[in-house]
PDB file of C-alpha atoms in Angstrom:
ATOM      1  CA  UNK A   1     -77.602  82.972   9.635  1.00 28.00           C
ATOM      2  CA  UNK A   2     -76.758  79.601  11.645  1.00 28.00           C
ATOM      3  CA  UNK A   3     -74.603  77.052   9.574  1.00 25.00           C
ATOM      4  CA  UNK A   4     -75.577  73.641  10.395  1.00 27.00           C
ATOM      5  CA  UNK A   5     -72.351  71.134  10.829  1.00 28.00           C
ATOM      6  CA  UNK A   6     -72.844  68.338   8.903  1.00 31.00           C
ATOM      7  CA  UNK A   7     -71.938  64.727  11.483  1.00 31.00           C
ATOM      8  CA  UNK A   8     -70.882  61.133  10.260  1.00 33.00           C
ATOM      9  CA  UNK A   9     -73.286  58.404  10.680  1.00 33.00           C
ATOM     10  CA  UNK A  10     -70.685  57.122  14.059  1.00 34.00           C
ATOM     11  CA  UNK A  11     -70.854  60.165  15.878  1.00 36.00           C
ATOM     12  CA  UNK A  12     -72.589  60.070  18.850  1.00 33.00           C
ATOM     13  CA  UNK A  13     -76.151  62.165  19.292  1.00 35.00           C
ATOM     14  CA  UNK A  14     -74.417  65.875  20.810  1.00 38.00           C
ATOM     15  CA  UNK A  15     -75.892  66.387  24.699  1.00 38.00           C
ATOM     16  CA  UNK A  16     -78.309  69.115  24.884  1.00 36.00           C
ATOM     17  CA  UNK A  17     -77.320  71.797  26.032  1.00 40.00           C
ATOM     18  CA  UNK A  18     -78.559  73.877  29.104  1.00 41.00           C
ATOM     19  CA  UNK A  19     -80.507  77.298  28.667  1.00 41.00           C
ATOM     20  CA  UNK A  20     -78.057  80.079  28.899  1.00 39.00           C
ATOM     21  CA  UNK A  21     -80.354  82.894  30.639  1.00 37.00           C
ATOM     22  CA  UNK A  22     -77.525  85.320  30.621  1.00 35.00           C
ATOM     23  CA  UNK A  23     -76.248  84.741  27.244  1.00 40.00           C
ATOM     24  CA  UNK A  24     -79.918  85.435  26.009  1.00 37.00           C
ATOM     25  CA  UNK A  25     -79.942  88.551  27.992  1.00 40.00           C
ATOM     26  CA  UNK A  26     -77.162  90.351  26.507  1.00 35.00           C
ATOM     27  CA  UNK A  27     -78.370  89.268  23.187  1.00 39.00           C
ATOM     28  CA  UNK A  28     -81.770  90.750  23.670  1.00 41.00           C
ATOM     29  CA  UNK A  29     -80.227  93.818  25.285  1.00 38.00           C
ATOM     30  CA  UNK A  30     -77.653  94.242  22.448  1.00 38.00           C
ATOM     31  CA  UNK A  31     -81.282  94.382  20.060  1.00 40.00           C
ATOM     32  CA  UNK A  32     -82.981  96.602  22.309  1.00 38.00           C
ATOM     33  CA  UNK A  33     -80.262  99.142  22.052  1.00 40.00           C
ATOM     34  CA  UNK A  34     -79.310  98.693  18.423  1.00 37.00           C
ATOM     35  CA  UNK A  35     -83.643  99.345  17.869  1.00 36.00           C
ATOM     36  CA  UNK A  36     -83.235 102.495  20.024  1.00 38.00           C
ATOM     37  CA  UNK A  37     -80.287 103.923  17.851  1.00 37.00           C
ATOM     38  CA  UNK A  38     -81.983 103.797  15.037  1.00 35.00           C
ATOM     39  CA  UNK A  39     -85.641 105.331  16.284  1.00 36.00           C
ATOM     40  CA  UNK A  40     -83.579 108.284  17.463  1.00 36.00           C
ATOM     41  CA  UNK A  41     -81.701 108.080  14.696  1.00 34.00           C
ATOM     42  CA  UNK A  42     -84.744 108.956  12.758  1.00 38.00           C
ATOM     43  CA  UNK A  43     -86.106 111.098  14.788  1.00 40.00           C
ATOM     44  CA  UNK A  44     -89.303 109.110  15.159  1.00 38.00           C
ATOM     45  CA  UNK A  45     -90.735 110.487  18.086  1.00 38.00           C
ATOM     46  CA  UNK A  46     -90.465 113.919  16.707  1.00 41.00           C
ATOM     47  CA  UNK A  47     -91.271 113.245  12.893  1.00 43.00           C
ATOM     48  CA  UNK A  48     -95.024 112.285  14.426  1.00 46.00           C
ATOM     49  CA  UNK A  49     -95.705 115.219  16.646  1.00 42.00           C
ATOM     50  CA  UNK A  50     -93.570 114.317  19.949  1.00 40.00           C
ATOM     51  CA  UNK A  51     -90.894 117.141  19.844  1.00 45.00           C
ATOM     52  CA  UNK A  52     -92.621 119.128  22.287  1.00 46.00           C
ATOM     53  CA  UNK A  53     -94.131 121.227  19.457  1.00 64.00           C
ATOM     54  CA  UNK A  54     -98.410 121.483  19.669  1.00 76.00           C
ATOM     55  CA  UNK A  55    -101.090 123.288  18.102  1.00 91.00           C
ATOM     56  CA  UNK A  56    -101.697 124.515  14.784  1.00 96.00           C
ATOM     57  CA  UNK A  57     -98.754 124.698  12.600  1.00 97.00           C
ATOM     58  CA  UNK A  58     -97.404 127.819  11.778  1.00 97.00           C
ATOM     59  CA  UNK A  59     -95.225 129.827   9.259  1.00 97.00           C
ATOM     60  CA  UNK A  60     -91.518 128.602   9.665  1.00 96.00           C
ATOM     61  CA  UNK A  61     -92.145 125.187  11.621  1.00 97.00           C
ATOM     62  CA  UNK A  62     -90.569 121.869  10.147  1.00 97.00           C
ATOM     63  CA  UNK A  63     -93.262 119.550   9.521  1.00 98.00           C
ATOM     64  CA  UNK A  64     -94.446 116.299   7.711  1.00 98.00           C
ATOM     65  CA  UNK A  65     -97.255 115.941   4.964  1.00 98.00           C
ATOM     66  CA  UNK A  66     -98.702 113.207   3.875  1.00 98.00           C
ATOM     67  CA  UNK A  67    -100.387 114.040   0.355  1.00 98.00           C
ATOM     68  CA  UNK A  68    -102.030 112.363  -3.015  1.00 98.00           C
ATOM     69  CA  UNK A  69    -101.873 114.504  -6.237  1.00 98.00           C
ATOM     70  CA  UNK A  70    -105.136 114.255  -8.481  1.00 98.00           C
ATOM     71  CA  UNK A  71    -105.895 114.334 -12.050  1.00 98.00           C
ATOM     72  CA  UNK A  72    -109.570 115.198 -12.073  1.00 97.00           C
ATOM     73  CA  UNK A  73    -111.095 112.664  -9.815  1.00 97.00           C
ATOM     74  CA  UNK A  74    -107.895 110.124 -10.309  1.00 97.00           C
ATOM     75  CA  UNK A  75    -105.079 109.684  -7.527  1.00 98.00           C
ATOM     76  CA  UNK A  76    -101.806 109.671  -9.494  1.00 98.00           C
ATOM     77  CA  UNK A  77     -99.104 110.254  -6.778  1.00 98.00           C
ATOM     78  CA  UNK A  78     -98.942 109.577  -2.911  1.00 98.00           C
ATOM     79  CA  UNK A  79     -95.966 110.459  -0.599  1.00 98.00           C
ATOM     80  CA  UNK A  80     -95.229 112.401   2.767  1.00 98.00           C
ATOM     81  CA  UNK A  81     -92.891 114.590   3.027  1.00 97.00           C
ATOM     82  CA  UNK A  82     -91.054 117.337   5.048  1.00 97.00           C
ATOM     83  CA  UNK A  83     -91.607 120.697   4.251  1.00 98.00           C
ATOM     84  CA  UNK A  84     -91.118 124.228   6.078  1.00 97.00           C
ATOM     85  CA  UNK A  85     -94.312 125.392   6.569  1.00 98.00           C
ATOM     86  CA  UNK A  86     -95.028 129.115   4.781  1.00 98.00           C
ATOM     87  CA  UNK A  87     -91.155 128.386   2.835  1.00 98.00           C
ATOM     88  CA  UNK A  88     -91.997 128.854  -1.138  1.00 97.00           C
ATOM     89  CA  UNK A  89     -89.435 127.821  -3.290  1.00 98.00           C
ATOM     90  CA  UNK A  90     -89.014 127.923  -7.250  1.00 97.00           C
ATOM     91  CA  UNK A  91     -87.489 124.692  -8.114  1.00 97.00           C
ATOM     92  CA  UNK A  92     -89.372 121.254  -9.109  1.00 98.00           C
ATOM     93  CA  UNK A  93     -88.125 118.264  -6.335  1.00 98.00           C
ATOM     94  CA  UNK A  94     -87.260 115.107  -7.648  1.00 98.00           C
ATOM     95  CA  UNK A  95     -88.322 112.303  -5.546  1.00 97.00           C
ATOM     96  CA  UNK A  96     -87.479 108.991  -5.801  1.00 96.00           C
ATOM     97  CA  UNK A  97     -89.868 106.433  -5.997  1.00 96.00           C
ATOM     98  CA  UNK A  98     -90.015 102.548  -5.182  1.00 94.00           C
ATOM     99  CA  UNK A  99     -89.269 100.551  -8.591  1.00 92.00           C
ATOM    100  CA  UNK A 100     -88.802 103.393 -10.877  1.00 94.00           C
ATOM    101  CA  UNK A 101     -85.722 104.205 -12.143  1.00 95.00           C
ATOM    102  CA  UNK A 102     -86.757 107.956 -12.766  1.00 97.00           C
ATOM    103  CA  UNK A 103     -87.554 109.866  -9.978  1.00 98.00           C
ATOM    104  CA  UNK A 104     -91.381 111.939  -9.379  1.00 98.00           C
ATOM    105  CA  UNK A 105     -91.334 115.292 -10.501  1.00 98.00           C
ATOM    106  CA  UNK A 106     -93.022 117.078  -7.576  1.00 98.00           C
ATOM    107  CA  UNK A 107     -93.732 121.170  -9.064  1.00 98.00           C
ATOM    108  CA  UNK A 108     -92.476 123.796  -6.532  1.00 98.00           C
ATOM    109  CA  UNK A 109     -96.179 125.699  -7.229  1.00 98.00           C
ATOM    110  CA  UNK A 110     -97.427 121.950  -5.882  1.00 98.00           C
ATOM    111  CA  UNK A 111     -95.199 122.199  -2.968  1.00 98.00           C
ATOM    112  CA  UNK A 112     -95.754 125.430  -2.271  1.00 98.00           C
ATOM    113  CA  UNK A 113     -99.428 125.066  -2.369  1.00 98.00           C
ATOM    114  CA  UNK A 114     -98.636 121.898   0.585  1.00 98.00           C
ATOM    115  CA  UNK A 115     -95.788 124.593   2.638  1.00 98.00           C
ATOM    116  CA  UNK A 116     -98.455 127.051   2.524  1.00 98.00           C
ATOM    117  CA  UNK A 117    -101.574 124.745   3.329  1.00 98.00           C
ATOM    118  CA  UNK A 118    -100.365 123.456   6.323  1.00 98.00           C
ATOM    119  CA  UNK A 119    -100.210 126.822   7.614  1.00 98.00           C
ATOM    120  CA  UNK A 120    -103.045 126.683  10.237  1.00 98.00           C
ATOM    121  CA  UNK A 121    -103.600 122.966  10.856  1.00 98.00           C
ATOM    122  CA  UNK A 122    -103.873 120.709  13.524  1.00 98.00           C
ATOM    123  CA  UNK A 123    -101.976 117.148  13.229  1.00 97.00           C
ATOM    124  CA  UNK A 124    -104.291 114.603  11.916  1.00 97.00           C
ATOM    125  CA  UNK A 125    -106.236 117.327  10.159  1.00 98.00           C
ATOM    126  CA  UNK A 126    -106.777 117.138   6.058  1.00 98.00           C
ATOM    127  CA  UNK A 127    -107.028 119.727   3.731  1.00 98.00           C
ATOM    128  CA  UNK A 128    -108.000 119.827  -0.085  1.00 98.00           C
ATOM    129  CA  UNK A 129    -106.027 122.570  -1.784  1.00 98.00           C
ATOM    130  CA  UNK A 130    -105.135 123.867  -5.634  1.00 98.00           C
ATOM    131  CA  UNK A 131    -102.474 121.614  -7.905  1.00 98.00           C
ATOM    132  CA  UNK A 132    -100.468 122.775 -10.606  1.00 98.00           C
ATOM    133  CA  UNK A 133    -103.161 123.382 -12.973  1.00 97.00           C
ATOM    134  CA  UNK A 134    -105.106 121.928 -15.698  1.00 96.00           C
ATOM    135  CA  UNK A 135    -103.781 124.089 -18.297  1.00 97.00           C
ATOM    136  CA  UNK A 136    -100.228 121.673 -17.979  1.00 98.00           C
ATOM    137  CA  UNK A 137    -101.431 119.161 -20.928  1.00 98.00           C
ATOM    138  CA  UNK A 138     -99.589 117.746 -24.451  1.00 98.00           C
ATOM    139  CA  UNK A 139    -101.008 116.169 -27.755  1.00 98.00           C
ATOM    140  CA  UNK A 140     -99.677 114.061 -28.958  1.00 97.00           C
ATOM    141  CA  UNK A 141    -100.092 112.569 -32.843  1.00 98.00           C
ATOM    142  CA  UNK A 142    -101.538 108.943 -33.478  1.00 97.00           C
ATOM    143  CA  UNK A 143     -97.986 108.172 -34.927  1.00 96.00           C
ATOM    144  CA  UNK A 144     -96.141 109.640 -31.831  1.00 96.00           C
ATOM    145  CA  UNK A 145     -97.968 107.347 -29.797  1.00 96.00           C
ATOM    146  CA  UNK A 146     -97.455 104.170 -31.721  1.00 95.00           C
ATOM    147  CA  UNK A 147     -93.536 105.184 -31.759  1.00 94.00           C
ATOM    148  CA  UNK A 148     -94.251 105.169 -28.241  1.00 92.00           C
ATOM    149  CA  UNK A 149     -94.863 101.349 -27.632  1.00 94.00           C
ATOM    150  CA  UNK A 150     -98.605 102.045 -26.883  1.00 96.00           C
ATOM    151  CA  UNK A 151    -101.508 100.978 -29.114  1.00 96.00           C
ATOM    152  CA  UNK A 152    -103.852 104.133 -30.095  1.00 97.00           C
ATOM    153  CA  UNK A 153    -106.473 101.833 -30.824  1.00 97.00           C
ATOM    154  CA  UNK A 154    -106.291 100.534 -27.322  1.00 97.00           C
ATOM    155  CA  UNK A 155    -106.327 103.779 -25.517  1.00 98.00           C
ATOM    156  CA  UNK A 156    -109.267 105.613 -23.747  1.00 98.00           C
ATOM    157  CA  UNK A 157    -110.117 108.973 -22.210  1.00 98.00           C
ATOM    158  CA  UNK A 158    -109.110 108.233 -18.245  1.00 97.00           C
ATOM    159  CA  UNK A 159    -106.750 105.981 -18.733  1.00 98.00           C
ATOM    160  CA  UNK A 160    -102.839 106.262 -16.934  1.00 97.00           C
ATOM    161  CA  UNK A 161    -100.021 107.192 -18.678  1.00 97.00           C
ATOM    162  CA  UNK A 162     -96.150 108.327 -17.953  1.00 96.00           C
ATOM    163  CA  UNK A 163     -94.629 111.059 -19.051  1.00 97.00           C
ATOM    164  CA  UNK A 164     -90.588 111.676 -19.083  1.00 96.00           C
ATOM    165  CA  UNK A 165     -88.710 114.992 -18.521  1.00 97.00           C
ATOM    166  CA  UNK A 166     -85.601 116.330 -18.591  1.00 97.00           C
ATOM    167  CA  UNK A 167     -83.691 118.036 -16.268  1.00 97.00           C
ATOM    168  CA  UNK A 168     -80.171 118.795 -14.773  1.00 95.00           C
ATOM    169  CA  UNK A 169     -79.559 116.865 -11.783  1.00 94.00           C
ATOM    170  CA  UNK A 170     -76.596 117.030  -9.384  1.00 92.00           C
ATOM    171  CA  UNK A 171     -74.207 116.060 -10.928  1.00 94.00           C
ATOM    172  CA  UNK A 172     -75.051 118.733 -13.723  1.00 96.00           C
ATOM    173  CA  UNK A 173     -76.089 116.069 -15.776  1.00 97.00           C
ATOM    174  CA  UNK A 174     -78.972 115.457 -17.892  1.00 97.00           C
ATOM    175  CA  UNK A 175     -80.959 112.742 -16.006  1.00 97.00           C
ATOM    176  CA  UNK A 176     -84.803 112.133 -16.558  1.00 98.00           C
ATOM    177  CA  UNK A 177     -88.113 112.431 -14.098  1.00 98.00           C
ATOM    178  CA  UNK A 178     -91.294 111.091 -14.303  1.00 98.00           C
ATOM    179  CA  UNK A 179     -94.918 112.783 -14.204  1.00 98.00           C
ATOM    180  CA  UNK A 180     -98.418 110.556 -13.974  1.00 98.00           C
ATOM    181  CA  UNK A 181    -100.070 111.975 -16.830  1.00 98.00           C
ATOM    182  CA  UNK A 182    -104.375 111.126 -17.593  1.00 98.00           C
ATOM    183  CA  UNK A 183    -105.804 111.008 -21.499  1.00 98.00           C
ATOM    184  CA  UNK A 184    -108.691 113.629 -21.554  1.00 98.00           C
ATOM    185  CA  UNK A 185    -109.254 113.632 -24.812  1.00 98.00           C
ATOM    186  CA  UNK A 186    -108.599 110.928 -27.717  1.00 98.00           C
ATOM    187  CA  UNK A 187    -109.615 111.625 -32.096  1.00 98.00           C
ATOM    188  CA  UNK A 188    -109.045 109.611 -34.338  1.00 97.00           C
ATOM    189  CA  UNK A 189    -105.615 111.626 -34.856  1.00 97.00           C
ATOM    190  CA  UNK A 190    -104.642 112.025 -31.660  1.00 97.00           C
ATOM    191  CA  UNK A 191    -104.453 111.930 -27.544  1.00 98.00           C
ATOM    192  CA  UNK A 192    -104.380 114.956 -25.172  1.00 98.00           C
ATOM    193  CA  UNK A 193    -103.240 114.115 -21.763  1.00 98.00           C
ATOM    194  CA  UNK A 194    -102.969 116.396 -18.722  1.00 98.00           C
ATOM    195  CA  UNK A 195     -99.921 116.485 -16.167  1.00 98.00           C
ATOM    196  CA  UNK A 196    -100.742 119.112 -14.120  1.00 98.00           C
ATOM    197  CA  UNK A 197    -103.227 118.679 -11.351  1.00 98.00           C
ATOM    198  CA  UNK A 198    -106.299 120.047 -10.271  1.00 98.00           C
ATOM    199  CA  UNK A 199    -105.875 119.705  -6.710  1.00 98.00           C
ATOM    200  CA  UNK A 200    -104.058 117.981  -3.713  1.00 98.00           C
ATOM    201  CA  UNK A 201    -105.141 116.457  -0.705  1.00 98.00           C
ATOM    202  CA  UNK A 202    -102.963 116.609   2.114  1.00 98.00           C
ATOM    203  CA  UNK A 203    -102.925 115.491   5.989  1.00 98.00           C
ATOM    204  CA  UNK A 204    -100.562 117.480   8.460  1.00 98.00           C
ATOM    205  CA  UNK A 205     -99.041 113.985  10.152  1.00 97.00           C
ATOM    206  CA  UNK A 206     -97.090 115.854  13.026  1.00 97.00           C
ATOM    207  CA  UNK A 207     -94.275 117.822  13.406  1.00 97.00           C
ATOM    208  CA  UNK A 208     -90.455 117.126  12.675  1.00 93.00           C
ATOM    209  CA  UNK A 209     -86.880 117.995  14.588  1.00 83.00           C
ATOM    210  CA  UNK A 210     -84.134 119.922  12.537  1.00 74.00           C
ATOM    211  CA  UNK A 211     -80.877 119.102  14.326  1.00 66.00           C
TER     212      UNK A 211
END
């Protein structure tokens, strides 16, 4: 940031000064380079399908997913993400998201259904494929809810919810993840909401470079 100098009222009016073309030119180099560093840096060129890697992906290539996680007919998480195509693993990823202090709890049958999925497709290409299952739900009791901070009386079948987890992060330290969570059924007693999704949507966005 420029600091202005501050001149008395006496001083006379500074002469203005001539263009410096060079000066300008080794400024605007200096940015060029510094905006090249970083675009290899990142790997840019290969994250979207330029590493020299075409056709259908296949079991054991590095590549990014874009996907959205559904509750019924309700988007409740959107990211992309690298995986290993055909790679299954047994852990739940924790992913951290934009103005939430807890990270996403991402299933490892959800990312294995995405590693697997992508088996086969052509960048650009979508694919609809099974979540973690509708059978992942909780009730919870009117008074559990109101201990909560949320008004029963207020809540409806379809409506948005967070749910908190525990795990060991780490550190090996107890830390706390977040699922999107949808009421699908509300008594008079209580609320049942679901966590675990029906299915996933997911576009193969290109290819990505392991150094």
């Amino acid at each position: 940031m420029a600091v202005q100098k501050k001149t008395n009222a006496g001083d006379k009016p500074a002469e203005e000064k001539k263009t410096n073309w060079m000066q300008i030119g080794v400024i605007a180099f200096c940015i060029l380079m510094v905006v090249m560093c970083v675009l290899s840096f990142a790997n840019f060129q290969n994250f979207f399908g330029g590493g020299g890697t075409a056709g259908p992906a296949e079991a054991g290539n590095p590549v990014a997913v874009q996907y959205t996680l559904f509750i019924g007919e309700s988007p409740v998480f959107t990211n992309v993400d690298g995986f290993i195509a055909g790679y299954e693993v047994n852990e739940s990823a924790y992913i951290s998201v934009a103005n939430k202090t807890e990270p996403y709890i991402l299933y490892a049958s959800e990312q294995n259904a995405i590693a697997n999925g992508v088996i086969g497709m052509n960048i650009g290409e979508s694919k609809t494929v099974d979540g973690s299952g509708a059978a992942l739900k909780l009730t919870y009791p009117k008074a559990d809810v109101e201990k909560m901070g949320l008004k029963f009386a207020e809540l409806e079948v379809g409506d948005m919810l967070q749910l908190s987890f525990p795990y060991i992060d780490e550190l090996d330290e107890v830390a706390n993840g977040f699922r999107s969570a949808i009421i699908t059924e509300k008594t008079a007693e209580n609320i049942t909401v679901q966590y675990g999704t029906d299915k996933i949507v997911m576009q193969f966005v290109g290819y990505m470079q392991i150094a």
